[in-house]
mmCIF file of C-alpha atoms in Angstrom:
data_model
loop_
_atom_site.group_PDB
_atom_site.id
_atom_site.type_symbol
_atom_site.label_atom_id
_atom_site.label_comp_id
_atom_site.label_asym_id
_atom_site.label_seq_id
_atom_site.Cartn_x
_atom_site.Cartn_y
_atom_site.Cartn_z
ATOM 1 C CA MET P 1 0.000 0.000 0.000
ATOM 2 C CA ILE P 2 1.386 3.381 -1.000
ATOM 3 C CA SER P 3 0.407 5.171 2.238
ATOM 4 C CA LYS P 4 2.313 2.674 4.360
ATOM 5 C CA PHE P 5 5.355 2.920 2.077
ATOM 6 C CA ILE P 6 5.378 6.730 2.315
ATOM 7 C CA TYR P 7 4.699 6.701 6.049
ATOM 8 C CA THR P 8 7.274 4.075 7.055
ATOM 9 C CA LYS P 9 9.937 4.005 4.342
ATOM 10 C CA ILE P 10 10.059 7.576 3.074
ATOM 11 C CA LEU P 11 9.113 9.491 6.247
ATOM 12 C CA GLY P 12 10.541 6.917 8.681
ATOM 13 C CA TRP P 13 7.526 6.773 11.021
ATOM 14 C CA LYS P 14 6.303 3.710 12.947
ATOM 15 C CA LEU P 15 2.877 2.321 13.704
ATOM 16 C CA VAL P 16 2.443 1.034 17.264
ATOM 17 C CA GLY P 17 -0.675 -0.930 18.158
ATOM 18 C CA GLU P 18 -3.773 -1.530 16.074
ATOM 19 C CA PHE P 19 -7.117 0.111 15.570
ATOM 20 C CA PRO P 20 -9.766 -2.328 16.814
ATOM 21 C CA THR P 21 -11.009 -4.439 13.932
ATOM 22 C CA ASP P 22 -13.777 -6.085 15.925
ATOM 23 C CA LEU P 23 -15.490 -2.779 16.762
ATOM 24 C CA LYS P 24 -17.568 -0.992 14.155
ATOM 25 C CA LYS P 25 -18.114 2.191 16.143
ATOM 26 C CA TYR P 26 -15.826 4.310 18.276
ATOM 27 C CA VAL P 27 -14.501 7.818 18.825
ATOM 28 C CA VAL P 28 -10.830 8.311 18.004
ATOM 29 C CA ILE P 29 -8.923 11.147 19.661
ATOM 30 C CA GLY P 30 -5.538 12.261 18.388
ATOM 31 C CA ALA P 31 -3.131 14.449 20.314
ATOM 32 C CA PRO P 32 -1.176 16.567 20.587
ATOM 33 C CA HIS P 33 -2.533 18.676 17.736
ATOM 34 C CA THR P 34 0.039 21.445 17.308
ATOM 35 C CA SER P 35 0.671 21.756 13.561
ATOM 36 C CA TRP P 36 -0.758 21.415 10.066
ATOM 37 C CA LYS P 37 1.663 18.469 9.747
ATOM 38 C CA ASP P 38 -0.550 16.421 12.082
ATOM 39 C CA PHE P 39 -3.214 15.977 9.407
ATOM 40 C CA PRO P 40 -1.088 14.309 6.700
ATOM 41 C CA ILE P 41 0.657 12.133 9.308
ATOM 42 C CA ALA P 42 -2.713 11.029 10.725
ATOM 43 C CA ILE P 43 -4.155 10.333 7.258
ATOM 44 C CA LEU P 44 -1.093 8.296 6.226
ATOM 45 C CA ALA P 45 -1.261 6.323 9.486
ATOM 46 C CA ARG P 46 -5.003 5.708 9.118
ATOM 47 C CA ASN P 47 -4.541 4.518 5.551
ATOM 48 C CA SER P 48 -1.585 2.327 6.567
ATOM 49 C CA TRP P 49 -3.829 0.528 9.049
ATOM 50 C CA GLY P 50 -6.579 0.280 6.433
ATOM 51 C CA THR P 51 -9.291 1.401 8.859
ATOM 52 C CA LYS P 52 -12.048 3.716 7.677
ATOM 53 C CA ILE P 53 -12.135 6.670 10.075
ATOM 54 C CA ASN P 54 -13.967 9.913 9.400
ATOM 55 C CA TYR P 55 -13.185 13.307 10.874
ATOM 56 C CA ILE P 56 -14.636 16.776 11.214
ATOM 57 C CA GLY P 57 -12.841 20.002 10.413
ATOM 58 C CA LYS P 58 -13.463 23.701 10.301
ATOM 59 C CA LYS P 59 -15.793 24.728 7.494
ATOM 60 C CA SER P 60 -13.194 26.887 5.731
ATOM 61 C CA LEU P 61 -11.096 23.792 4.879
ATOM 62 C CA PHE P 62 -13.888 22.442 2.701
ATOM 63 C CA LYS P 63 -14.183 25.452 0.385
ATOM 64 C CA PRO P 64 -12.918 25.448 -3.223
ATOM 65 C CA PRO P 65 -10.465 24.924 -4.730
ATOM 66 C CA PHE P 66 -9.228 22.141 -2.402
ATOM 67 C CA GLY P 67 -12.273 21.396 -0.269
ATOM 68 C CA PHE P 68 -13.151 18.292 -2.277
ATOM 69 C CA ILE P 69 -9.881 16.674 -1.160
ATOM 70 C CA PHE P 70 -10.841 16.951 2.524
ATOM 71 C CA LYS P 71 -14.264 15.418 1.788
ATOM 72 C CA TRP P 72 -12.654 12.651 -0.285
ATOM 73 C CA LEU P 73 -10.390 11.875 2.685
ATOM 74 C CA GLY P 74 -13.443 11.294 4.894
ATOM 75 C CA GLY P 75 -14.008 14.748 6.329
ATOM 76 C CA ALA P 76 -17.140 16.696 7.103
ATOM 77 C CA PRO P 77 -17.248 20.476 7.616
ATOM 78 C CA VAL P 78 -18.282 22.049 10.920
ATOM 79 C CA ASP P 79 -19.257 25.692 11.356
ATOM 80 C CA ARG P 80 -17.528 26.616 14.599
ATOM 81 C CA SER P 81 -18.783 30.213 14.489
ATOM 82 C CA LYS P 82 -22.353 29.159 15.279
ATOM 83 C CA SER P 83 -23.653 27.804 18.528
ATOM 84 C CA ASN P 84 -25.117 24.450 17.613
ATOM 85 C CA ASN P 85 -25.469 21.182 19.398
ATOM 86 C CA LEU P 86 -22.734 19.319 17.570
ATOM 87 C CA VAL P 87 -22.463 16.598 20.227
ATOM 88 C CA ASP P 88 -26.118 15.581 19.825
ATOM 89 C CA ALA P 89 -25.855 15.737 16.032
ATOM 90 C CA ILE P 90 -22.840 13.412 16.037
ATOM 91 C CA ILE P 91 -24.532 11.011 18.457
ATOM 92 C CA LYS P 92 -27.404 10.793 15.948
ATOM 93 C CA VAL P 93 -24.910 9.940 13.204
ATOM 94 C CA PHE P 94 -23.510 7.130 15.378
ATOM 95 C CA ASP P 95 -27.061 5.891 16.044
ATOM 96 C CA SER P 96 -27.984 5.949 12.349
ATOM 97 C CA LYS P 97 -25.004 3.973 11.042
ATOM 98 C CA ASP P 98 -23.966 0.347 11.380
ATOM 99 C CA GLU P 99 -20.322 1.347 11.159
ATOM 100 C CA PHE P 100 -18.860 4.711 12.102
ATOM 101 C CA ARG P 101 -15.545 5.827 13.530
ATOM 102 C CA LEU P 102 -14.921 9.504 14.142
ATOM 103 C CA ALA P 103 -11.559 11.143 14.783
ATOM 104 C CA LEU P 104 -11.353 14.356 16.785
ATOM 105 C CA SER P 105 -8.684 16.494 18.381
ATOM 106 C CA PRO P 106 -9.432 16.892 22.075
ATOM 107 C CA GLU P 107 -7.689 20.277 22.033
ATOM 108 C CA GLY P 108 -10.067 21.499 19.310
ATOM 109 C CA THR P 109 -7.321 23.664 17.782
ATOM 110 C CA ARG P 110 -3.618 23.691 16.927
ATOM 111 C CA GLN P 111 -3.047 26.489 19.426
ATOM 112 C CA LYS P 112 -1.906 25.994 23.017
ATOM 113 C CA VAL P 113 -4.846 25.233 25.303
ATOM 114 C CA ASP P 114 -5.094 25.028 29.069
ATOM 115 C CA LYS P 115 -7.924 22.526 28.977
ATOM 116 C CA TRP P 116 -9.164 19.934 26.498
ATOM 117 C CA LYS P 117 -12.633 20.204 25.010
ATOM 118 C CA THR P 118 -14.910 17.449 26.301
ATOM 119 C CA GLY P 119 -17.166 16.936 23.287
ATOM 120 C CA PHE P 120 -15.381 13.690 22.368
ATOM 121 C CA TYR P 121 -16.201 12.312 25.831
ATOM 122 C CA TYR P 122 -19.882 13.271 25.668
ATOM 123 C CA ILE P 123 -20.160 11.846 22.150
ATOM 124 C CA ALA P 124 -18.709 8.505 23.277
ATOM 125 C CA LYS P 125 -20.941 8.406 26.376
ATOM 126 C CA GLY P 126 -24.067 9.421 24.442
ATOM 127 C CA ALA P 127 -23.449 6.976 21.609
ATOM 128 C CA GLY P 128 -22.391 4.184 23.966
ATOM 129 C CA VAL P 129 -19.083 3.690 22.171
ATOM 130 C CA PRO P 130 -15.489 3.482 23.380
ATOM 131 C CA ILE P 131 -12.722 6.017 22.910
ATOM 132 C CA VAL P 132 -9.563 4.959 21.076
ATOM 133 C CA MET P 133 -6.576 7.222 21.623
ATOM 134 C CA PHE P 134 -3.739 7.772 19.178
ATOM 135 C CA THR P 135 -0.592 9.819 19.483
ATOM 136 C CA LEU P 136 1.027 12.161 17.028
ATOM 137 C CA ASP P 137 4.509 11.714 18.458
ATOM 138 C CA PHE P 138 7.053 13.688 16.457
ATOM 139 C CA GLY P 139 9.727 12.972 19.076
ATOM 140 C CA ARG P 140 9.658 9.218 18.395
ATOM 141 C CA LYS P 141 8.226 9.535 14.856
ATOM 142 C CA GLN P 142 5.384 7.205 15.688
ATOM 143 C CA VAL P 143 1.652 6.963 15.931
ATOM 144 C CA ALA P 144 0.565 4.724 18.791
ATOM 145 C CA VAL P 145 -2.980 3.453 19.248
ATOM 146 C CA SER P 146 -4.572 2.520 22.578
ATOM 147 C CA GLU P 147 -6.923 -0.265 23.468
ATOM 148 C CA PRO P 148 -10.562 0.890 23.475
ATOM 149 C CA PHE P 149 -11.464 2.850 26.605
ATOM 150 C CA TYR P 150 -15.063 2.753 27.763
ATOM 151 C CA PRO P 151 -16.086 5.907 29.648
ATOM 152 C CA THR P 152 -17.440 5.386 33.148
ATOM 153 C CA ASP P 153 -19.601 7.658 35.265
ATOM 154 C CA ASN P 154 -16.525 9.432 36.626
ATOM 155 C CA MET P 155 -15.570 11.917 33.918
ATOM 156 C CA GLU P 156 -12.778 13.556 35.908
ATOM 157 C CA LYS P 157 -11.012 10.237 36.514
ATOM 158 C CA ASP P 158 -11.650 9.107 32.919
ATOM 159 C CA ILE P 159 -10.090 12.280 31.446
ATOM 160 C CA GLU P 160 -7.096 11.798 33.743
ATOM 161 C CA THR P 161 -6.720 8.192 32.514
ATOM 162 C CA ILE P 162 -7.088 9.263 28.882
ATOM 163 C CA LYS P 163 -4.537 12.088 29.223
ATOM 164 C CA SER P 164 -2.026 9.694 30.803
ATOM 165 C CA PHE P 165 -1.841 7.850 27.467
ATOM 166 C CA TYR P 166 -0.193 10.981 26.033
ATOM 167 C CA ASN P 167 2.494 11.376 28.724
ATOM 168 C CA GLY P 168 5.886 11.881 27.084
ATOM 169 C CA VAL P 169 4.447 12.448 23.600
ATOM 170 C CA VAL P 170 6.076 15.323 21.698
ATOM 171 C CA GLY P 171 4.011 17.271 19.184
ATOM 172 C CA ALA P 172 5.307 18.877 16.011
ATOM 173 C CA ASN P 173 5.421 22.199 17.885
ATOM 174 C CA PRO P 174 6.178 21.250 21.515
ATOM 175 C CA ASN P 175 5.812 24.859 22.663
ATOM 176 C CA LEU P 176 2.067 24.620 21.818
ATOM 177 C CA GLN P 177 1.463 21.596 24.085
#
């Protein structure tokens, strides 16, 4: 497969772990998200694993002349300027499909944040699906994937557990972590 060749042989990155093949639905969170470089690395890794995973992105990415590429790669535009109930809308998508995997950045931006957004957590809880974590580790040049994590009724402890998966991971721009 060409993606795996580019990802491993040309760029020198590694794949660690596996996306669950026995699960048809889950939320995927990738971190740290500090650079435009994260997107091509994540797409190459996803394609190397051969797992269909969709994502959402800011609406402006999907405008001509290149917007069709983001849609072709499995993306859907989101208007972040409007107050809408995106969590409920995504839960409905999960409920309406037999197979659906959605990738999100828990930071919600490439900028430095003090606190992660929690939409991914509420989507997983509302849809009754696990969370699969993956790293964008530019320090080790690897993408690592976690085992599925099923949210409990203790969000604070769950977020702490989820964040611990990313300990020691170095983003493309470490100063934005």
